[in-house]
């Protein structure tokens, strides 16, 4: 996890700029440019090396598709308690808040990501409760749980999958967006929509990715 030796909001504002993701131009986010300079700046700011890349500064293809799906289906969020899990920049949480969710939480384990989500919510003039910590194992308190591009490693999938299934079994609607990652389980999913999303060679090995949005059976 990134330590926070100084004001993270000031660091984010100094090293990013507001921009809109291609698939959801309705939303503005504090966004990074080239990954390596931002990564180096983050390590210098934190006074540590070997930190994870600053993924919080980018709206990944999975998050874009998930957010587009929400914006196209406002009834899924309106009046509901929503969790954006492993929220990254918080784009899906912001969409849910814009659509009139009763309560929106965005969970991230990286303090810089948590600070970025708060800044992004302010930029879009919506209320999002930021949870900085690992919610896996928490009892269900949500009606809708959204997760974009979370099955990128075997260990991550093994950690989160039983909990997401339990949330679905407890009555939450669990919606995931995945751009073809190797560790997405191939059972218990129902396809909702397909998107082709513009992305960046800073993040991916191609400039467009096909993303599928699924709901998870309990």
Short mmCIF file of C-alpha atoms in Angstrom, two decimals:
data_model
loop_
_atom_site.label_atom_id
_atom_site.label_comp_id
_atom_site.label_asym_id
_atom_site.label_seq_id
_atom_site.Cartn_x
_atom_site.Cartn_y
_atom_site.Cartn_z
CA UNK A 1 0.00 0.00 0.00
CA UNK A 2 1.13 3.57 -0.67
CA UNK A 3 1.98 5.55 2.43
CA UNK A 4 0.79 9.13 2.62
CA UNK A 5 3.63 11.34 3.85
CA UNK A 6 2.07 14.52 2.48
CA UNK A 7 -1.23 15.84 1.17
CA UNK A 8 -2.37 13.25 -1.40
CA UNK A 9 -4.97 15.57 -2.91
CA UNK A 10 -2.32 18.18 -3.67
CA UNK A 11 -0.09 15.53 -5.23
CA UNK A 12 -2.91 14.25 -7.44
CA UNK A 13 -3.88 17.73 -8.62
CA UNK A 14 -0.25 18.54 -9.40
CA UNK A 15 0.34 15.40 -11.51
CA UNK A 16 -2.99 14.81 -13.27
CA UNK A 17 -5.55 16.86 -15.19
CA UNK A 18 -9.33 16.59 -15.62
CA UNK A 19 -10.37 14.52 -18.63
CA UNK A 20 -13.31 12.36 -19.72
CA UNK A 21 -13.06 8.63 -20.52
CA UNK A 22 -14.01 7.84 -24.14
CA UNK A 23 -16.88 5.49 -23.26
CA UNK A 24 -18.42 7.75 -20.60
CA UNK A 25 -17.78 11.39 -21.57
CA UNK A 26 -20.46 12.52 -19.12
CA UNK A 27 -17.92 12.06 -16.31
CA UNK A 28 -14.71 13.98 -15.62
CA UNK A 29 -11.76 12.45 -13.77
CA UNK A 30 -8.35 13.56 -12.59
CA UNK A 31 -6.36 11.57 -15.16
CA UNK A 32 -2.69 10.77 -15.72
CA UNK A 33 -0.66 10.91 -18.91
CA UNK A 34 2.36 8.66 -19.40
CA UNK A 35 2.48 5.98 -16.71
CA UNK A 36 6.22 5.89 -16.03
CA UNK A 37 6.75 9.57 -15.11
CA UNK A 38 3.69 9.49 -12.83
CA UNK A 39 4.90 6.25 -11.26
CA UNK A 40 8.32 7.77 -10.61
CA UNK A 41 6.73 10.91 -9.16
CA UNK A 42 4.56 8.77 -6.88
CA UNK A 43 7.56 6.90 -5.52
CA UNK A 44 9.44 10.16 -4.97
CA UNK A 45 6.43 11.64 -3.18
CA UNK A 46 6.01 8.56 -1.00
CA UNK A 47 9.74 8.24 -0.36
CA UNK A 48 9.59 4.57 -1.33
CA UNK A 49 10.48 2.44 -4.32
CA UNK A 50 8.77 -0.69 -5.62
CA UNK A 51 5.26 0.73 -5.40
CA UNK A 52 2.49 -0.59 -7.59
CA UNK A 53 1.81 1.49 -10.72
CA UNK A 54 -0.59 4.42 -10.24
CA UNK A 55 -3.62 2.62 -11.62
CA UNK A 56 -5.92 5.08 -9.82
CA UNK A 57 -5.00 7.76 -12.39
CA UNK A 58 -6.56 5.92 -15.34
CA UNK A 59 -10.03 4.75 -16.29
CA UNK A 60 -9.47 1.19 -17.45
CA UNK A 61 -11.54 -0.50 -20.13
CA UNK A 62 -13.49 -2.57 -17.61
CA UNK A 63 -14.40 0.49 -15.59
CA UNK A 64 -15.42 2.38 -18.70
CA UNK A 65 -17.71 -0.40 -19.90
CA UNK A 66 -19.25 -0.92 -16.48
CA UNK A 67 -19.92 2.80 -16.18
CA UNK A 68 -21.41 2.97 -19.67
CA UNK A 69 -23.72 0.10 -18.77
CA UNK A 70 -24.85 1.88 -15.61
CA UNK A 71 -25.46 5.15 -17.43
CA UNK A 72 -27.49 3.27 -20.06
CA UNK A 73 -29.54 1.49 -17.36
CA UNK A 74 -30.21 4.14 -14.70
CA UNK A 75 -32.86 2.02 -13.01
CA UNK A 76 -30.10 -0.30 -11.81
CA UNK A 77 -28.70 2.37 -9.47
CA UNK A 78 -31.56 4.77 -8.75
CA UNK A 79 -32.68 4.57 -5.13
CA UNK A 80 -30.33 1.67 -4.32
CA UNK A 81 -27.38 1.19 -1.97
CA UNK A 82 -24.35 0.77 -4.24
CA UNK A 83 -20.79 -0.45 -3.71
CA UNK A 84 -18.08 0.15 -6.30
CA UNK A 85 -15.59 -2.53 -5.26
CA UNK A 86 -11.87 -2.15 -6.07
CA UNK A 87 -13.04 1.15 -7.45
CA UNK A 88 -9.81 2.49 -8.93
CA UNK A 89 -10.63 6.05 -9.98
CA UNK A 90 -14.23 5.66 -8.75
CA UNK A 91 -15.87 6.23 -12.13
CA UNK A 92 -18.68 3.70 -11.60
CA UNK A 93 -19.40 5.04 -8.12
CA UNK A 94 -19.71 8.53 -9.59
CA UNK A 95 -22.12 7.25 -12.24
CA UNK A 96 -24.28 5.56 -9.60
CA UNK A 97 -24.40 8.76 -7.56
CA UNK A 98 -25.36 10.78 -10.65
CA UNK A 99 -28.19 8.32 -11.28
CA UNK A 100 -29.75 8.90 -7.86
CA UNK A 101 -28.46 5.99 -5.79
CA UNK A 102 -29.58 6.19 -2.17
CA UNK A 103 -26.02 5.66 -0.94
CA UNK A 104 -22.77 5.04 -2.79
CA UNK A 105 -19.60 3.55 -1.33
CA UNK A 106 -16.33 3.17 -3.23
CA UNK A 107 -13.75 0.79 -1.78
CA UNK A 108 -10.01 0.83 -2.47
CA UNK A 109 -6.99 -0.40 -0.52
CA UNK A 110 -4.59 2.25 -1.87
CA UNK A 111 -4.76 5.59 0.02
CA UNK A 112 -3.85 7.50 -3.14
CA UNK A 113 -6.70 5.81 -5.00
CA UNK A 114 -9.04 6.70 -2.13
CA UNK A 115 -7.93 10.33 -2.34
CA UNK A 116 -8.41 10.29 -6.12
CA UNK A 117 -11.95 8.95 -5.76
CA UNK A 118 -12.82 11.75 -3.35
CA UNK A 119 -11.39 14.35 -5.73
CA UNK A 120 -13.22 12.81 -8.68
CA UNK A 121 -16.50 12.82 -6.78
CA UNK A 122 -15.99 16.51 -5.97
CA UNK A 123 -15.15 17.22 -9.61
CA UNK A 124 -18.51 15.71 -10.62
CA UNK A 125 -20.39 17.28 -7.69
CA UNK A 126 -21.69 14.01 -6.29
CA UNK A 127 -21.56 12.34 -2.88
CA UNK A 128 -19.49 9.14 -2.64
CA UNK A 129 -18.40 7.55 0.64
CA UNK A 130 -14.80 6.38 0.22
CA UNK A 131 -13.76 3.25 2.10
CA UNK A 132 -9.98 2.80 2.27
CA UNK A 133 -9.52 -0.85 3.14
CA UNK A 134 -10.29 -4.42 2.14
CA UNK A 135 -14.03 -5.07 2.38
CA UNK A 136 -13.78 -8.73 1.40
CA UNK A 137 -15.70 -10.73 3.99
CA UNK A 138 -17.96 -7.87 5.06
CA UNK A 139 -21.66 -8.77 5.40
CA UNK A 140 -23.92 -7.58 2.62
CA UNK A 141 -25.26 -4.05 3.13
CA UNK A 142 -25.73 -3.20 -0.55
CA UNK A 143 -28.38 -3.68 -3.21
CA UNK A 144 -25.95 -3.34 -6.12
CA UNK A 145 -22.24 -4.25 -6.16
CA UNK A 146 -20.21 -3.32 -9.24
CA UNK A 147 -16.64 -4.39 -9.99
CA UNK A 148 -14.66 -3.55 -13.10
CA UNK A 149 -11.67 -5.62 -14.25
CA UNK A 150 -10.95 -7.30 -10.92
CA UNK A 151 -9.92 -10.79 -12.08
CA UNK A 152 -6.47 -9.88 -13.39
CA UNK A 153 -4.51 -12.22 -11.07
CA UNK A 154 -5.19 -15.71 -9.71
CA UNK A 155 -4.63 -14.58 -6.12
CA UNK A 156 -7.01 -11.65 -6.49
CA UNK A 157 -9.73 -13.82 -7.99
CA UNK A 158 -9.31 -16.44 -5.27
CA UNK A 159 -9.58 -13.75 -2.61
CA UNK A 160 -12.69 -11.99 -3.88
CA UNK A 161 -14.74 -14.60 -5.72
CA UNK A 162 -16.29 -16.51 -2.77
CA UNK A 163 -17.29 -13.20 -1.18
CA UNK A 164 -18.87 -11.82 -4.37
CA UNK A 165 -20.83 -15.06 -4.74
CA UNK A 166 -21.98 -14.77 -1.13
CA UNK A 167 -23.15 -11.19 -1.72
CA UNK A 168 -25.18 -12.39 -4.71
CA UNK A 169 -26.64 -15.22 -2.64
CA UNK A 170 -27.59 -12.69 0.05
CA UNK A 171 -29.63 -10.69 -2.44
CA UNK A 172 -27.27 -8.12 -3.93
CA UNK A 173 -27.11 -7.64 -7.67
CA UNK A 174 -23.43 -8.18 -8.50
CA UNK A 175 -22.32 -6.78 -11.86
CA UNK A 176 -18.82 -7.25 -13.24
CA UNK A 177 -17.06 -5.99 -16.36
CA UNK A 178 -14.16 -7.98 -17.76
CA UNK A 179 -11.95 -7.35 -20.81
CA UNK A 180 -10.92 -10.97 -21.31
CA UNK A 181 -8.61 -11.45 -18.34
CA UNK A 182 -7.34 -14.99 -17.87
CA UNK A 183 -8.57 -15.45 -14.32
CA UNK A 184 -12.25 -14.62 -14.71
CA UNK A 185 -14.19 -17.74 -13.63
CA UNK A 186 -16.13 -19.31 -16.48
CA UNK A 187 -19.17 -20.40 -14.47
CA UNK A 188 -21.89 -18.63 -12.55
CA UNK A 189 -21.96 -15.62 -14.88
CA UNK A 190 -24.72 -14.29 -17.12
CA UNK A 191 -23.77 -11.96 -19.95
CA UNK A 192 -25.56 -8.60 -19.90
CA UNK A 193 -23.82 -6.55 -22.58
CA UNK A 194 -20.74 -6.26 -24.77
CA UNK A 195 -18.74 -3.12 -25.45
CA UNK A 196 -15.71 -2.17 -27.48
CA UNK A 197 -13.80 0.40 -25.47
CA UNK A 198 -11.03 2.74 -26.49
CA UNK A 199 -7.99 2.34 -24.27
CA UNK A 200 -4.35 3.38 -24.24
CA UNK A 201 -1.09 1.64 -24.99
CA UNK A 202 0.03 3.07 -21.66
CA UNK A 203 -2.29 0.51 -20.05
CA UNK A 204 -2.92 -2.28 -22.54
CA UNK A 205 -1.31 -4.02 -25.51
CA UNK A 206 -3.88 -2.56 -27.92
CA UNK A 207 -5.86 0.64 -28.42
CA UNK A 208 -9.31 -0.97 -28.16
CA UNK A 209 -10.58 -3.80 -25.99
CA UNK A 210 -13.74 -5.86 -26.09
CA UNK A 211 -15.36 -5.84 -22.65
CA UNK A 212 -18.25 -7.97 -21.44
CA UNK A 213 -20.54 -6.98 -18.60
CA UNK A 214 -21.87 -9.88 -16.53
CA UNK A 215 -24.13 -10.43 -13.58
CA UNK A 216 -23.13 -13.00 -11.00
CA UNK A 217 -25.48 -15.75 -9.89
CA UNK A 218 -25.76 -16.35 -6.16
#
